[in-house]
Coordinates of C-alpha atoms and ligand atoms in Angstrom, one line a residue:
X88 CA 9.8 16.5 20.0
X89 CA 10.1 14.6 16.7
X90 CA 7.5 12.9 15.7
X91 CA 6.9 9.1 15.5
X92 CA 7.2 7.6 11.9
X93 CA 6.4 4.2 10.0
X94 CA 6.6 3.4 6.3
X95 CA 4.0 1.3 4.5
X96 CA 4.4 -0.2 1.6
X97 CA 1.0 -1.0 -0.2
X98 CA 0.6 -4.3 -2.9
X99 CA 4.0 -4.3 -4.2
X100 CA 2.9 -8.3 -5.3
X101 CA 3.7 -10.3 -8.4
X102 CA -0.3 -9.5 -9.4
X103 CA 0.3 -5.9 -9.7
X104 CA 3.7 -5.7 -11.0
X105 CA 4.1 -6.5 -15.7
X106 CA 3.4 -9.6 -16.1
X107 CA 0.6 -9.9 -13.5
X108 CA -2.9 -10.3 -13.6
X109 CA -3.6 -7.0 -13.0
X110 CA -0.1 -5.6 -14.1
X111 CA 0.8 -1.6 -12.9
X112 CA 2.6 -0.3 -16.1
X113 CA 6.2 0.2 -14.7
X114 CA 4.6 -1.2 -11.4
X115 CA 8.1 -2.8 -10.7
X116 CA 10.4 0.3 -11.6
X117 CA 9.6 1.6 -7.8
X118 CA 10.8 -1.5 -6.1
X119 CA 14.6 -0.2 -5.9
X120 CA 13.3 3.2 -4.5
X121 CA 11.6 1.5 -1.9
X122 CA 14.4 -0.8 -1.1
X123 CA 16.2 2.6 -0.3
X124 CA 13.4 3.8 1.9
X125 CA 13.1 0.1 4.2
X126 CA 17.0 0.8 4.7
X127 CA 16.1 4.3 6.3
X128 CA 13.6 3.2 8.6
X129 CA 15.4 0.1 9.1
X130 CA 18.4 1.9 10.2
X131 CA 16.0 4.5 12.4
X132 CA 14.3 1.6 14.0
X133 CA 10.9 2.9 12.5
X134 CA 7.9 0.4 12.5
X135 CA 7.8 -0.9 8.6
X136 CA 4.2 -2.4 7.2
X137 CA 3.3 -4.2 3.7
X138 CA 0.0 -4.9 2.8
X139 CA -1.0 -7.8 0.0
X140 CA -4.0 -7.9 -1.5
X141 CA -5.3 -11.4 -0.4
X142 CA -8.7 -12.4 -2.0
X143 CA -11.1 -15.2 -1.4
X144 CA -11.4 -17.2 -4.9
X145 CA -15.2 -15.7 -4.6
X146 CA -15.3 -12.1 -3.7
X147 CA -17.7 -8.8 -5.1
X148 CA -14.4 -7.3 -6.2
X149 CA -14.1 -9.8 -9.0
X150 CA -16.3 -9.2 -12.4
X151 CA -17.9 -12.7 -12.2
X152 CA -19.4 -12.0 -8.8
X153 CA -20.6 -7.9 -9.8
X154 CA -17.2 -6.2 -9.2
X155 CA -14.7 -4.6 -12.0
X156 CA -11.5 -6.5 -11.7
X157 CA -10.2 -9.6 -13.6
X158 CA -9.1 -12.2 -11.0
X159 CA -5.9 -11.4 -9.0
X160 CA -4.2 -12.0 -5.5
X161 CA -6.0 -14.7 -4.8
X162 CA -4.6 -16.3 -1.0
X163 CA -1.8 -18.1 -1.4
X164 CA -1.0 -17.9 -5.0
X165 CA 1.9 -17.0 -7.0
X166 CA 0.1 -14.0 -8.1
X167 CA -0.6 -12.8 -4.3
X168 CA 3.3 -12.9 -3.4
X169 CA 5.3 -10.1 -2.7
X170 CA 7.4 -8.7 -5.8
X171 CA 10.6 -11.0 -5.5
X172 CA 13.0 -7.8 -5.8
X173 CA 11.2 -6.4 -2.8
X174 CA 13.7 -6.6 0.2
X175 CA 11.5 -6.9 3.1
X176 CA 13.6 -7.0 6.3
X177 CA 12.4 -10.2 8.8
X178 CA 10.7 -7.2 11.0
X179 CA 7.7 -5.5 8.5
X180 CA 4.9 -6.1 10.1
X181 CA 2.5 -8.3 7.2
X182 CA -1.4 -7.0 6.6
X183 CA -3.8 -8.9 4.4
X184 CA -6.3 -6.8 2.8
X185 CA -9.2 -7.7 0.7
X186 CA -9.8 -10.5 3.0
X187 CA -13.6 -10.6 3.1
X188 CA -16.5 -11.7 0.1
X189 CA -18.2 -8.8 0.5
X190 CA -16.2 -6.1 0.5
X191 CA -13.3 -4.3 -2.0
X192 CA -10.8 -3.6 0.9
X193 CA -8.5 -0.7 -1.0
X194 CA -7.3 0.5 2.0
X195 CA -5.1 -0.7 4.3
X196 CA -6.9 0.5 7.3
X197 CA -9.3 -2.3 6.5
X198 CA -6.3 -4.7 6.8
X199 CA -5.4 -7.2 9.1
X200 CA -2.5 -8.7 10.8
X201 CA -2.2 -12.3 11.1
X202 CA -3.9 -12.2 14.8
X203 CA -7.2 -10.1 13.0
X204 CA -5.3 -6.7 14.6
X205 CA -5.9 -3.6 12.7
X206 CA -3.6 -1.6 11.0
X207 CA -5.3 1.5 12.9
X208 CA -4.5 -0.4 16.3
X209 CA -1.4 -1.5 15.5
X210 CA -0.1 1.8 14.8
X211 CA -1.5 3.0 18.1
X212 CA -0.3 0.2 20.0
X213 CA 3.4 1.8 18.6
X214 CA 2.7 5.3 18.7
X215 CA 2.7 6.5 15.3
X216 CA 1.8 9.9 14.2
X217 CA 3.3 9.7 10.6
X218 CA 3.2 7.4 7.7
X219 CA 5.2 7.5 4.6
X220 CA 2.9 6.0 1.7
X221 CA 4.5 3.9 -1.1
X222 CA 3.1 0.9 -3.2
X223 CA 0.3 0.0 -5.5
X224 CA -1.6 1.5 -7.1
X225 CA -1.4 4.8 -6.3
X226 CA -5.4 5.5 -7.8
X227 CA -6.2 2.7 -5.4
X228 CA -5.3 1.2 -2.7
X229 CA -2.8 4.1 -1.8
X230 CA -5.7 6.8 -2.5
X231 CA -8.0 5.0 -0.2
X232 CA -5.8 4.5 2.3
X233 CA -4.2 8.0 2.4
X234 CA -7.4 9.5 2.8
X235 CA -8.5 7.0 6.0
X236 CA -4.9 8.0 7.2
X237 CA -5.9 11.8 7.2
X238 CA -9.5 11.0 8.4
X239 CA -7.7 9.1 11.5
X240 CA -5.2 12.0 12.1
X241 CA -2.0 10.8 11.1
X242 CA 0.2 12.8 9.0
X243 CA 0.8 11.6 5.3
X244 CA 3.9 11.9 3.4
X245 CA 3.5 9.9 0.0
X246 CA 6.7 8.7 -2.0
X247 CA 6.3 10.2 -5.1
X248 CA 9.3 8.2 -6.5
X249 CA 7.7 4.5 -4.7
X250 CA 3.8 5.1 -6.1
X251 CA 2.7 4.0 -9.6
X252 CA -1.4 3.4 -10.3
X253 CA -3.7 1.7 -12.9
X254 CA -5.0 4.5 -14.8
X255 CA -8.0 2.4 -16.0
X256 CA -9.3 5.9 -17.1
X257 CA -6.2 8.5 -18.3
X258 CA -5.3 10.8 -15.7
X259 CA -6.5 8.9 -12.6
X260 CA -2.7 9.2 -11.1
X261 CA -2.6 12.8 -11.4
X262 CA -5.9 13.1 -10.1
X263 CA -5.6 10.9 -7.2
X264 CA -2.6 12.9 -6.0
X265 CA -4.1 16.3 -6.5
X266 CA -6.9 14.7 -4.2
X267 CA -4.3 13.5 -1.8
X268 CA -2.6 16.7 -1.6
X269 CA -5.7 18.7 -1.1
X270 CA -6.5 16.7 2.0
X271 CA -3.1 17.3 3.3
X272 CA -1.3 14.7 2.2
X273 CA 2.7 16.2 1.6
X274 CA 4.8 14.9 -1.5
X275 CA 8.0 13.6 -1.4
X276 CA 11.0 11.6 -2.7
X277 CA 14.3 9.8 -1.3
X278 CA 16.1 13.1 -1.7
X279 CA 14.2 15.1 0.8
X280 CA 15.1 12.5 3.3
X281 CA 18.8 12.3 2.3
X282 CA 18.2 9.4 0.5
Ligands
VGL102 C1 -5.9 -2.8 -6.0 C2 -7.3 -3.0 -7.7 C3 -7.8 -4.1 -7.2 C4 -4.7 -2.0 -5.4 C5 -6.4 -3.9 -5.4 O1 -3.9 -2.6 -4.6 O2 -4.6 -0.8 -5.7 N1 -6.3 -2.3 -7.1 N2 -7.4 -4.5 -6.0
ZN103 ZN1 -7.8 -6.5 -5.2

């Protein structure tokens, strides 16, 4: 029986992209790639989820209130929007994560729906076994959420050709995917899925 799949498609938002308050270095150059992946699923009929980071103006996961980040994706800014070249069909299903004062929220699996449903139930609720990974930034929000996606027994393809990271320290790309890997996360691009 094949398996169930959804795509997810982490931060891809105006902060994280050049330009941005918390710019990804080539953050943008993934956008077409994943613009071929949503046409895939689209065309399979496979669930498709985005996440934006989507910060109270006070939060711990800003410097001025104890965190490490310079303010971005604040709710309802220009900065919080999705990248404009991002072709979201009128289906993905939006999360908001980083919703709460207290708390970082990297990973998607502490993001919400619109209704306060979590990711983890609304991929239940459709039967999901697989997700395939894109977005920003891979040392991040992807890392994080790859490894609740494993801890929660899915199976995790990540898009090596849709993930770009930070790198506030060199290296922290290469290591996040060697972590990703070794938890059994699989790597792979558009090409292995006749893209
Ligand atoms: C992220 C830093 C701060 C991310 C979010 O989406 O990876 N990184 N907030
Ligand atoms: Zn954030």
């Amino acid at each position: 029986m094949k398996i169930k799949k959804a795509l997810l498609i982490v931060d891809v938002q105006n902060d994280f992209c050049p330009g941005g308050a918390l710019g990804v270095p080539e953050g943008d150059k993934i956008v077409p790639y994943i613009n071929k992946y949503i046409k895939i699923f689209s065309k399979n009929k496979l669930p498709i989820f985005a996440t934006r980071d989507w910060h109270p103006i006070k939060t711990k996961h800003f410097k001025d209130f104890g965190g490490v980040w310079l303010v971005h994706c604040i709710q309802n800014t220009r900065g919080a929007q999705f990248y404009p070249k991002l072709r979201l069909p009128k289906e993905t299903i939006l999360l908001y994560k980083g919703i709460y004062p207290d708390k970082d929220g990297y990973s998607a699996f502490e993001a919400e729906n619109e209704n306060g449903m979590s990711f983890l139930s609304l991929l239940k609720r459709l039967g999901v076994e697989e997700i395939y990974i894109s977005g920003l930034a891979i040392d991040y929000c992807v890392k994080f959420t790859t490894h609740d996606a494993i801890r929660q027994g899915f199976k995790v393809k990540l898009l090596m050709d849709a993930v770009k990271g930070v790198n506030l320290r060199p290296n922290d790309s290469e290591r996040a995917i060697k972590e990703m890997v070794k938890k059994g996360a699989k790597k792979i691009t558009l090409k292995d899925i006749g893209g």
